[in-house]
Amino acid sequence: MSERLLPTGTCWCGCGATTAIGSFFSRGHDKTAEAALLAVRYGSSVAQLLHHHGYGPTESVLDAAVTEGGWVICQHCTYAGAPASVRNHTRKYHEKAE
């Protein structure tokens, strides 16, 4: 299990901004931090990130997210994502068709 992290009141991207109570990042700065880490560690390459962690064309990161990361698969198609994402997907693409 991962270490439980607590927000500090300062944005975790490193910009120094104050964050809302209970937040790790200022709005949108989570994506800034993600892109910065990808640049620093993997040359801005998602393929390099996946390869480093043992994923790629023959080892599905999507399958791992379903079996280990709490993701689910849409009951109507092969779309996979977080439960809320799959609910939104189902409402948008499948409930209209029924």
PDB file of N, CA and C in Angstrom:
ATOM      1  N   MET A   1       0.833  -1.183   0.000  1.00  0.00           N
ATOM      2  CA  MET A   1       0.000   0.000   0.000  1.00  0.00           C
ATOM      3  C   MET A   1       0.878   1.246   0.000  1.00  0.00           C
ATOM      4  N   SER A   2       0.429   2.263  -0.709  1.00  0.00           N
ATOM      5  CA  SER A   2       1.185   3.509  -0.797  1.00  0.00           C
ATOM      6  C   SER A   2       1.077   4.305   0.494  1.00  0.00           C
ATOM      7  N   GLU A   3       2.088   5.107   0.733  1.00  0.00           N
ATOM      8  CA  GLU A   3       2.092   6.008   1.880  1.00  0.00           C
ATOM      9  C   GLU A   3       0.930   6.994   1.771  1.00  0.00           C
ATOM     10  N   ARG A   4       0.244   7.251   2.860  1.00  0.00           N
ATOM     11  CA  ARG A   4      -0.851   8.228   2.858  1.00  0.00           C
ATOM     12  C   ARG A   4      -0.250   9.629   2.840  1.00  0.00           C
ATOM     13  N   LEU A   5      -0.611  10.393   1.833  1.00  0.00           N
ATOM     14  CA  LEU A   5      -0.099  11.748   1.678  1.00  0.00           C
ATOM     15  C   LEU A   5      -1.121  12.752   2.193  1.00  0.00           C
ATOM     16  N   LEU A   6      -0.630  13.841   2.730  1.00  0.00           N
ATOM     17  CA  LEU A   6      -1.507  14.891   3.232  1.00  0.00           C
ATOM     18  C   LEU A   6      -1.200  16.204   2.530  1.00  0.00           C
ATOM     19  N   PRO A   7      -2.236  16.948   2.133  1.00  0.00           N
ATOM     20  CA  PRO A   7      -2.019  18.266   1.539  1.00  0.00           C
ATOM     21  C   PRO A   7      -1.329  19.179   2.549  1.00  0.00           C
ATOM     22  N   THR A   8      -0.500  20.062   2.038  1.00  0.00           N
ATOM     23  CA  THR A   8       0.281  20.943   2.912  1.00  0.00           C
ATOM     24  C   THR A   8      -0.185  22.395   2.881  1.00  0.00           C
ATOM     25  N   GLY A   9      -1.093  22.723   1.952  1.00  0.00           N
ATOM     26  CA  GLY A   9      -1.506  24.110   1.786  1.00  0.00           C
ATOM     27  C   GLY A   9      -0.704  24.834   0.724  1.00  0.00           C
ATOM     28  N   THR A  10       0.343  24.159   0.220  1.00  0.00           N
ATOM     29  CA  THR A  10       1.175  24.713  -0.846  1.00  0.00           C
ATOM     30  C   THR A  10       1.113  23.756  -2.036  1.00  0.00           C
ATOM     31  N   CYS A  11       1.014  24.299  -3.239  1.00  0.00           N
ATOM     32  CA  CYS A  11       0.887  23.492  -4.449  1.00  0.00           C
ATOM     33  C   CYS A  11       2.086  22.567  -4.612  1.00  0.00           C
ATOM     34  N   TRP A  12       1.785  21.300  -4.879  1.00  0.00           N
ATOM     35  CA  TRP A  12       2.822  20.284  -4.997  1.00  0.00           C
ATOM     36  C   TRP A  12       3.563  20.329  -6.326  1.00  0.00           C
ATOM     37  N   CYS A  13       3.158  21.181  -7.272  1.00  0.00           N
ATOM     38  CA  CYS A  13       3.918  21.272  -8.525  1.00  0.00           C
ATOM     39  C   CYS A  13       5.216  22.036  -8.318  1.00  0.00           C
ATOM     40  N   GLY A  14       5.288  22.754  -7.209  1.00  0.00           N
ATOM     41  CA  GLY A  14       6.497  23.509  -6.917  1.00  0.00           C
ATOM     42  C   GLY A  14       6.394  24.992  -7.221  1.00  0.00           C
ATOM     43  N   CYS A  15       5.214  25.454  -7.639  1.00  0.00           N
ATOM     44  CA  CYS A  15       5.064  26.866  -7.999  1.00  0.00           C
ATOM     45  C   CYS A  15       4.994  27.776  -6.778  1.00  0.00           C
ATOM     46  N   GLY A  16       4.718  27.205  -5.611  1.00  0.00           N
ATOM     47  CA  GLY A  16       4.654  27.982  -4.381  1.00  0.00           C
ATOM     48  C   GLY A  16       3.286  28.572  -4.069  1.00  0.00           C
ATOM     49  N   ALA A  17       2.295  28.354  -4.933  1.00  0.00           N
ATOM     50  CA  ALA A  17       0.953  28.905  -4.708  1.00  0.00           C
ATOM     51  C   ALA A  17       0.287  28.225  -3.514  1.00  0.00           C
ATOM     52  N   THR A  18      -0.591  28.966  -2.862  1.00  0.00           N
ATOM     53  CA  THR A  18      -1.404  28.425  -1.786  1.00  0.00           C
ATOM     54  C   THR A  18      -2.554  27.636  -2.402  1.00  0.00           C
ATOM     55  N   THR A  19      -2.872  26.481  -1.808  1.00  0.00           N
ATOM     56  CA  THR A  19      -3.950  25.640  -2.330  1.00  0.00           C
ATOM     57  C   THR A  19      -5.167  25.703  -1.414  1.00  0.00           C
ATOM     58  N   ALA A  20      -6.298  25.275  -1.950  1.00  0.00           N
ATOM     59  CA  ALA A  20      -7.521  25.190  -1.160  1.00  0.00           C
ATOM     60  C   ALA A  20      -7.362  24.099  -0.107  1.00  0.00           C
ATOM     61  N   ILE A  21      -8.126  24.175   0.946  1.00  0.00           N
ATOM     62  CA  ILE A  21      -8.088  23.169   2.005  1.00  0.00           C
ATOM     63  C   ILE A  21      -8.359  21.792   1.396  1.00  0.00           C
ATOM     64  N   GLY A  22      -7.487  20.850   1.699  1.00  0.00           N
ATOM     65  CA  GLY A  22      -7.640  19.485   1.214  1.00  0.00           C
ATOM     66  C   GLY A  22      -7.086  19.236  -0.174  1.00  0.00           C
ATOM     67  N   SER A  23      -6.506  20.244  -0.813  1.00  0.00           N
ATOM     68  CA  SER A  23      -5.986  20.096  -2.180  1.00  0.00           C
ATOM     69  C   SER A  23      -4.464  20.030  -2.191  1.00  0.00           C
ATOM     70  N   PHE A  24      -3.952  19.198  -3.069  1.00  0.00           N
ATOM     71  CA  PHE A  24      -2.508  19.112  -3.262  1.00  0.00           C
ATOM     72  C   PHE A  24      -2.017  20.135  -4.283  1.00  0.00           C
ATOM     73  N   PHE A  25      -2.907  20.527  -5.215  1.00  0.00           N
ATOM     74  CA  PHE A  25      -2.512  21.374  -6.334  1.00  0.00           C
ATOM     75  C   PHE A  25      -3.455  22.557  -6.502  1.00  0.00           C
ATOM     76  N   SER A  26      -2.923  23.647  -7.050  1.00  0.00           N
ATOM     77  CA  SER A  26      -3.778  24.713  -7.561  1.00  0.00           C
ATOM     78  C   SER A  26      -4.458  24.174  -8.803  1.00  0.00           C
ATOM     79  N   ARG A  27      -5.558  24.776  -9.194  1.00  0.00           N
ATOM     80  CA  ARG A  27      -6.331  24.281 -10.339  1.00  0.00           C
ATOM     81  C   ARG A  27      -5.448  24.118 -11.577  1.00  0.00           C
ATOM     82  N   GLY A  28      -5.433  22.898 -12.126  1.00  0.00           N
ATOM     83  CA  GLY A  28      -4.688  22.600 -13.342  1.00  0.00           C
ATOM     84  C   GLY A  28      -3.223  22.267 -13.130  1.00  0.00           C
ATOM     85  N   HIS A  29      -2.706  22.520 -11.939  1.00  0.00           N
ATOM     86  CA  HIS A  29      -1.277  22.313 -11.704  1.00  0.00           C
ATOM     87  C   HIS A  29      -0.915  20.840 -11.545  1.00  0.00           C
ATOM     88  N   ASP A  30      -1.907  19.969 -11.317  1.00  0.00           N
ATOM     89  CA  ASP A  30      -1.613  18.536 -11.289  1.00  0.00           C
ATOM     90  C   ASP A  30      -1.111  18.089 -12.656  1.00  0.00           C
ATOM     91  N   LYS A  31      -1.726  18.612 -13.711  1.00  0.00           N
ATOM     92  CA  LYS A  31      -1.299  18.264 -15.073  1.00  0.00           C
ATOM     93  C   LYS A  31       0.063  18.888 -15.389  1.00  0.00           C
ATOM     94  N   THR A  32       0.331  20.075 -14.857  1.00  0.00           N
ATOM     95  CA  THR A  32       1.641  20.703 -15.032  1.00  0.00           C
ATOM     96  C   THR A  32       2.713  19.845 -14.376  1.00  0.00           C
ATOM     97  N   ALA A  33       2.456  19.387 -13.154  1.00  0.00           N
ATOM     98  CA  ALA A  33       3.417  18.543 -12.439  1.00  0.00           C
ATOM     99  C   ALA A  33       3.622  17.217 -13.163  1.00  0.00           C
ATOM    100  N   GLU A  34       2.530  16.652 -13.660  1.00  0.00           N
ATOM    101  CA  GLU A  34       2.614  15.393 -14.397  1.00  0.00           C
ATOM    102  C   GLU A  34       3.488  15.552 -15.646  1.00  0.00           C
ATOM    103  N   ALA A  35       3.276  16.614 -16.392  1.00  0.00           N
ATOM    104  CA  ALA A  35       4.065  16.867 -17.605  1.00  0.00           C
ATOM    105  C   ALA A  35       5.529  17.136 -17.269  1.00  0.00           C
ATOM    106  N   ALA A  36       5.757  17.861 -16.170  1.00  0.00           N
ATOM    107  CA  ALA A  36       7.138  18.150 -15.769  1.00  0.00           C
ATOM    108  C   ALA A  36       7.874  16.873 -15.383  1.00  0.00           C
ATOM    109  N   LEU A  37       7.216  15.991 -14.623  1.00  0.00           N
ATOM    110  CA  LEU A  37       7.843  14.722 -14.251  1.00  0.00           C
ATOM    111  C   LEU A  37       8.112  13.865 -15.478  1.00  0.00           C
ATOM    112  N   LEU A  38       7.163  13.837 -16.393  1.00  0.00           N
ATOM    113  CA  LEU A  38       7.349  13.087 -17.634  1.00  0.00           C
ATOM    114  C   LEU A  38       8.550  13.629 -18.408  1.00  0.00           C
ATOM    115  N   ALA A  39       8.730  14.938 -18.417  1.00  0.00           N
ATOM    116  CA  ALA A  39       9.879  15.552 -19.101  1.00  0.00           C
ATOM    117  C   ALA A  39      11.194  15.203 -18.414  1.00  0.00           C
ATOM    118  N   VAL A  40      11.206  15.303 -17.087  1.00  0.00           N
ATOM    119  CA  VAL A  40      12.433  15.075 -16.325  1.00  0.00           C
ATOM    120  C   VAL A  40      12.876  13.617 -16.373  1.00  0.00           C
ATOM    121  N   ARG A  41      11.941  12.687 -16.201  1.00  0.00           N
ATOM    122  CA  ARG A  41      12.290  11.274 -16.072  1.00  0.00           C
ATOM    123  C   ARG A  41      12.250  10.478 -17.369  1.00  0.00           C
ATOM    124  N   TYR A  42      11.402  10.911 -18.338  1.00  0.00           N
ATOM    125  CA  TYR A  42      11.168  10.075 -19.517  1.00  0.00           C
ATOM    126  C   TYR A  42      11.261  10.843 -20.836  1.00  0.00           C
ATOM    127  N   GLY A  43      11.914  11.999 -20.832  1.00  0.00           N
ATOM    128  CA  GLY A  43      12.081  12.768 -22.060  1.00  0.00           C
ATOM    129  C   GLY A  43      10.762  13.153 -22.708  1.00  0.00           C
ATOM    130  N   SER A  44       9.742  13.376 -21.892  1.00  0.00           N
ATOM    131  CA  SER A  44       8.390  13.730 -22.348  1.00  0.00           C
ATOM    132  C   SER A  44       7.732  12.635 -23.187  1.00  0.00           C
ATOM    133  N   SER A  45       8.188  11.404 -23.020  1.00  0.00           N
ATOM    134  CA  SER A  45       7.673  10.294 -23.811  1.00  0.00           C
ATOM    135  C   SER A  45       6.841   9.344 -22.941  1.00  0.00           C
ATOM    136  N   VAL A  46       5.546   9.258 -23.229  1.00  0.00           N
ATOM    137  CA  VAL A  46       4.682   8.315 -22.522  1.00  0.00           C
ATOM    138  C   VAL A  46       5.116   6.887 -22.839  1.00  0.00           C
ATOM    139  N   ALA A  47       5.579   6.641 -24.063  1.00  0.00           N
ATOM    140  CA  ALA A  47       6.071   5.305 -24.421  1.00  0.00           C
ATOM    141  C   ALA A  47       7.245   4.911 -23.526  1.00  0.00           C
ATOM    142  N   GLN A  48       8.167   5.833 -23.270  1.00  0.00           N
ATOM    143  CA  GLN A  48       9.299   5.551 -22.389  1.00  0.00           C
ATOM    144  C   GLN A  48       8.828   5.282 -20.954  1.00  0.00           C
ATOM    145  N   LEU A  49       7.846   6.032 -20.497  1.00  0.00           N
ATOM    146  CA  LEU A  49       7.270   5.826 -19.169  1.00  0.00           C
ATOM    147  C   LEU A  49       6.677   4.420 -19.056  1.00  0.00           C
ATOM    148  N   LEU A  50       5.857   4.048 -20.033  1.00  0.00           N
ATOM    149  CA  LEU A  50       5.242   2.721 -20.023  1.00  0.00           C
ATOM    150  C   LEU A  50       6.302   1.621 -20.062  1.00  0.00           C
ATOM    151  N   HIS A  51       7.261   1.760 -20.959  1.00  0.00           N
ATOM    152  CA  HIS A  51       8.337   0.770 -21.089  1.00  0.00           C
ATOM    153  C   HIS A  51       9.102   0.614 -19.777  1.00  0.00           C
ATOM    154  N   HIS A  52       9.427   1.722 -19.142  1.00  0.00           N
ATOM    155  CA  HIS A  52      10.166   1.701 -17.878  1.00  0.00           C
ATOM    156  C   HIS A  52       9.435   0.879 -16.820  1.00  0.00           C
ATOM    157  N   HIS A  53       8.111   0.911 -16.851  1.00  0.00           N
ATOM    158  CA  HIS A  53       7.308   0.206 -15.851  1.00  0.00           C
ATOM    159  C   HIS A  53       6.815  -1.160 -16.337  1.00  0.00           C
ATOM    160  N   GLY A  54       7.328  -1.603 -17.488  1.00  0.00           N
ATOM    161  CA  GLY A  54       7.038  -2.941 -17.967  1.00  0.00           C
ATOM    162  C   GLY A  54       5.789  -3.079 -18.823  1.00  0.00           C
ATOM    163  N   TYR A  55       5.257  -1.974 -19.308  1.00  0.00           N
ATOM    164  CA  TYR A  55       4.045  -2.012 -20.138  1.00  0.00           C
ATOM    165  C   TYR A  55       4.382  -1.659 -21.573  1.00  0.00           C
ATOM    166  N   GLY A  56       3.514  -2.053 -22.463  1.00  0.00           N
ATOM    167  CA  GLY A  56       3.690  -1.775 -23.883  1.00  0.00           C
ATOM    168  C   GLY A  56       2.725  -2.625 -24.680  1.00  0.00           C
ATOM    169  N   PRO A  57       3.043  -2.892 -25.933  1.00  0.00           N
ATOM    170  CA  PRO A  57       2.117  -3.609 -26.813  1.00  0.00           C
ATOM    171  C   PRO A  57       1.768  -5.016 -26.333  1.00  0.00           C
ATOM    172  N   THR A  58       2.674  -5.661 -25.616  1.00  0.00           N
ATOM    173  CA  THR A  58       2.407  -7.033 -25.177  1.00  0.00           C
ATOM    174  C   THR A  58       2.022  -7.137 -23.701  1.00  0.00           C
ATOM    175  N   GLU A  59       2.068  -6.061 -22.966  1.00  0.00           N
ATOM    176  CA  GLU A  59       1.697  -6.042 -21.544  1.00  0.00           C
ATOM    177  C   GLU A  59       0.832  -4.804 -21.316  1.00  0.00           C
ATOM    178  N   SER A  60      -0.481  -5.020 -21.241  1.00  0.00           N
ATOM    179  CA  SER A  60      -1.445  -3.930 -21.224  1.00  0.00           C
ATOM    180  C   SER A  60      -1.508  -3.195 -19.888  1.00  0.00           C
ATOM    181  N   VAL A  61      -1.261  -1.898 -19.925  1.00  0.00           N
ATOM    182  CA  VAL A  61      -1.426  -1.079 -18.731  1.00  0.00           C
ATOM    183  C   VAL A  61      -2.912  -0.932 -18.398  1.00  0.00           C
ATOM    184  N   LEU A  62      -3.783  -1.004 -19.408  1.00  0.00           N
ATOM    185  CA  LEU A  62      -5.226  -0.941 -19.159  1.00  0.00           C
ATOM    186  C   LEU A  62      -5.694  -2.164 -18.376  1.00  0.00           C
ATOM    187  N   ASP A  63      -5.219  -3.347 -18.757  1.00  0.00           N
ATOM    188  CA  ASP A  63      -5.569  -4.560 -18.016  1.00  0.00           C
ATOM    189  C   ASP A  63      -5.093  -4.464 -16.566  1.00  0.00           C
ATOM    190  N   ALA A  64      -3.891  -3.941 -16.371  1.00  0.00           N
ATOM    191  CA  ALA A  64      -3.358  -3.785 -15.014  1.00  0.00           C
ATOM    192  C   ALA A  64      -4.205  -2.798 -14.208  1.00  0.00           C
ATOM    193  N   ALA A  65      -4.663  -1.739 -14.837  1.00  0.00           N
ATOM    194  CA  ALA A  65      -5.503  -0.761 -14.137  1.00  0.00           C
ATOM    195  C   ALA A  65      -6.823  -1.397 -13.700  1.00  0.00           C
ATOM    196  N   VAL A  66      -7.354  -2.301 -14.517  1.00  0.00           N
ATOM    197  CA  VAL A  66      -8.598  -2.992 -14.162  1.00  0.00           C
ATOM    198  C   VAL A  66      -8.348  -3.990 -13.030  1.00  0.00           C
ATOM    199  N   THR A  67      -7.282  -4.781 -13.125  1.00  0.00           N
ATOM    200  CA  THR A  67      -7.056  -5.817 -12.114  1.00  0.00           C
ATOM    201  C   THR A  67      -6.442  -5.278 -10.828  1.00  0.00           C
ATOM    202  N   GLU A  68      -5.674  -4.185 -10.913  1.00  0.00           N
ATOM    203  CA  GLU A  68      -4.956  -3.697  -9.734  1.00  0.00           C
ATOM    204  C   GLU A  68      -5.292  -2.274  -9.335  1.00  0.00           C
ATOM    205  N   GLY A  69      -5.890  -1.498 -10.226  1.00  0.00           N
ATOM    206  CA  GLY A  69      -6.039  -0.073  -9.972  1.00  0.00           C
ATOM    207  C   GLY A  69      -7.455   0.421  -9.772  1.00  0.00           C
ATOM    208  N   GLY A  70      -8.411  -0.489  -9.661  1.00  0.00           N
ATOM    209  CA  GLY A  70      -9.777  -0.061  -9.402  1.00  0.00           C
ATOM    210  C   GLY A  70     -10.554   0.407 -10.620  1.00  0.00           C
ATOM    211  N   TRP A  71      -9.983   0.268 -11.807  1.00  0.00           N
ATOM    212  CA  TRP A  71     -10.697   0.619 -13.025  1.00  0.00           C
ATOM    213  C   TRP A  71     -11.709  -0.470 -13.353  1.00  0.00           C
ATOM    214  N   VAL A  72     -12.676  -0.126 -14.199  1.00  0.00           N
ATOM    215  CA  VAL A  72     -13.687  -1.081 -14.649  1.00  0.00           C
ATOM    216  C   VAL A  72     -13.803  -0.994 -16.165  1.00  0.00           C
ATOM    217  N   ILE A  73     -14.466  -2.005 -16.747  1.00  0.00           N
ATOM    218  CA  ILE A  73     -14.692  -2.045 -18.193  1.00  0.00           C
ATOM    219  C   ILE A  73     -16.180  -1.817 -18.440  1.00  0.00           C
ATOM    220  N   CYS A  74     -16.498  -1.026 -19.436  1.00  0.00           N
ATOM    221  CA  CYS A  74     -17.876  -0.789 -19.840  1.00  0.00           C
ATOM    222  C   CYS A  74     -18.536  -2.120 -20.179  1.00  0.00           C
ATOM    223  N   GLN A  75     -19.780  -2.297 -19.750  1.00  0.00           N
ATOM    224  CA  GLN A  75     -20.501  -3.543 -20.026  1.00  0.00           C
ATOM    225  C   GLN A  75     -20.943  -3.640 -21.479  1.00  0.00           C
ATOM    226  N   HIS A  76     -20.875  -2.542 -22.218  1.00  0.00           N
ATOM    227  CA  HIS A  76     -21.367  -2.499 -23.593  1.00  0.00           C
ATOM    228  C   HIS A  76     -20.263  -2.519 -24.647  1.00  0.00           C
ATOM    229  N   CYS A  77     -19.019  -2.222 -24.240  1.00  0.00           N
ATOM    230  CA  CYS A  77     -17.907  -2.157 -25.201  1.00  0.00           C
ATOM    231  C   CYS A  77     -16.601  -2.395 -24.455  1.00  0.00           C
ATOM    232  N   THR A  78     -15.487  -2.079 -25.052  1.00  0.00           N
ATOM    233  CA  THR A  78     -14.181  -2.348 -24.438  1.00  0.00           C
ATOM    234  C   THR A  78     -13.594  -1.149 -23.702  1.00  0.00           C
ATOM    235  N   TYR A  79     -14.342  -0.044 -23.594  1.00  0.00           N
ATOM    236  CA  TYR A  79     -13.846   1.147 -22.898  1.00  0.00           C
ATOM    237  C   TYR A  79     -13.530   0.812 -21.446  1.00  0.00           C
ATOM    238  N   ALA A  80     -12.364   1.228 -20.968  1.00  0.00           N
ATOM    239  CA  ALA A  80     -11.955   1.016 -19.582  1.00  0.00           C
ATOM    240  C   ALA A  80     -11.595   2.352 -18.958  1.00  0.00           C
ATOM    241  N   GLY A  81     -11.912   2.497 -17.671  1.00  0.00           N
ATOM    242  CA  GLY A  81     -11.571   3.718 -16.962  1.00  0.00           C
ATOM    243  C   GLY A  81     -12.005   3.649 -15.516  1.00  0.00           C
ATOM    244  N   ALA A  82     -11.806   4.741 -14.812  1.00  0.00           N
ATOM    245  CA  ALA A  82     -12.280   4.844 -13.438  1.00  0.00           C
ATOM    246  C   ALA A  82     -13.801   4.689 -13.452  1.00  0.00           C
ATOM    247  N   PRO A  83     -14.400   4.171 -12.378  1.00  0.00           N
ATOM    248  CA  PRO A  83     -15.846   3.942 -12.374  1.00  0.00           C
ATOM    249  C   PRO A  83     -16.675   5.159 -12.792  1.00  0.00           C
ATOM    250  N   ALA A  84     -16.334   6.342 -12.318  1.00  0.00           N
ATOM    251  CA  ALA A  84     -17.090   7.545 -12.696  1.00  0.00           C
ATOM    252  C   ALA A  84     -16.945   7.833 -14.186  1.00  0.00           C
ATOM    253  N   SER A  85     -15.776   7.604 -14.728  1.00  0.00           N
ATOM    254  CA  SER A  85     -15.542   7.815 -16.153  1.00  0.00           C
ATOM    255  C   SER A  85     -16.365   6.846 -16.994  1.00  0.00           C
ATOM    256  N   VAL A  86     -16.436   5.594 -16.562  1.00  0.00           N
ATOM    257  CA  VAL A  86     -17.219   4.594 -17.302  1.00  0.00           C
ATOM    258  C   VAL A  86     -18.711   4.914 -17.200  1.00  0.00           C
ATOM    259  N   ARG A  87     -19.168   5.396 -16.045  1.00  0.00           N
ATOM    260  CA  ARG A  87     -20.579   5.807 -15.931  1.00  0.00           C
ATOM    261  C   ARG A  87     -20.889   6.931 -16.911  1.00  0.00           C
ATOM    262  N   ASN A  88     -20.017   7.935 -16.984  1.00  0.00           N
ATOM    263  CA  ASN A  88     -20.212   9.042 -17.936  1.00  0.00           C
ATOM    264  C   ASN A  88     -20.198   8.538 -19.370  1.00  0.00           C
ATOM    265  N   HIS A  89     -19.269   7.667 -19.675  1.00  0.00           N
ATOM    266  CA  HIS A  89     -19.160   7.077 -21.010  1.00  0.00           C
ATOM    267  C   HIS A  89     -20.446   6.332 -21.363  1.00  0.00           C
ATOM    268  N   THR A  90     -20.945   5.534 -20.429  1.00  0.00           N
ATOM    269  CA  THR A  90     -22.161   4.746 -20.668  1.00  0.00           C
ATOM    270  C   THR A  90     -23.354   5.659 -20.931  1.00  0.00           C
ATOM    271  N   ARG A  91     -23.499   6.709 -20.121  1.00  0.00           N
ATOM    272  CA  ARG A  91     -24.602   7.661 -20.337  1.00  0.00           C
ATOM    273  C   ARG A  91     -24.499   8.331 -21.700  1.00  0.00           C
ATOM    274  N   LYS A  92     -23.281   8.700 -22.084  1.00  0.00           N
ATOM    275  CA  LYS A  92     -23.084   9.435 -23.335  1.00  0.00           C
ATOM    276  C   LYS A  92     -23.258   8.555 -24.569  1.00  0.00           C
ATOM    277  N   TYR A  93     -22.732   7.335 -24.530  1.00  0.00           N
ATOM    278  CA  TYR A  93     -22.676   6.525 -25.751  1.00  0.00           C
ATOM    279  C   TYR A  93     -23.644   5.344 -25.795  1.00  0.00           C
ATOM    280  N   HIS A  94     -24.122   4.892 -24.661  1.00  0.00           N
ATOM    281  CA  HIS A  94     -24.918   3.669 -24.686  1.00  0.00           C
ATOM    282  C   HIS A  94     -26.373   3.861 -24.266  1.00  0.00           C
ATOM    283  N   GLU A  95     -26.651   4.761 -23.332  1.00  0.00           N
ATOM    284  CA  GLU A  95     -28.025   4.932 -22.884  1.00  0.00           C
ATOM    285  C   GLU A  95     -28.895   5.606 -23.940  1.00  0.00           C
ATOM    286  N   LYS A  96     -28.298   6.464 -24.756  1.00  0.00           N
ATOM    287  CA  LYS A  96     -29.043   7.118 -25.841  1.00  0.00           C
ATOM    288  C   LYS A  96     -29.484   6.102 -26.897  1.00  0.00           C
ATOM    289  N   ALA A  97     -28.667   5.058 -27.081  1.00  0.00           N
ATOM    290  CA  ALA A  97     -28.935   4.071 -28.129  1.00  0.00           C
ATOM    291  C   ALA A  97     -30.002   3.067 -27.710  1.00  0.00           C
ATOM    292  N   GLU A  98     -30.234   2.941 -26.414  1.00  0.00           N
ATOM    293  CA  GLU A  98     -31.194   1.928 -25.930  1.00  0.00           C
ATOM    294  C   GLU A  98     -32.621   2.388 -26.029  1.00  0.00           C
TER     295      GLU A  98
END
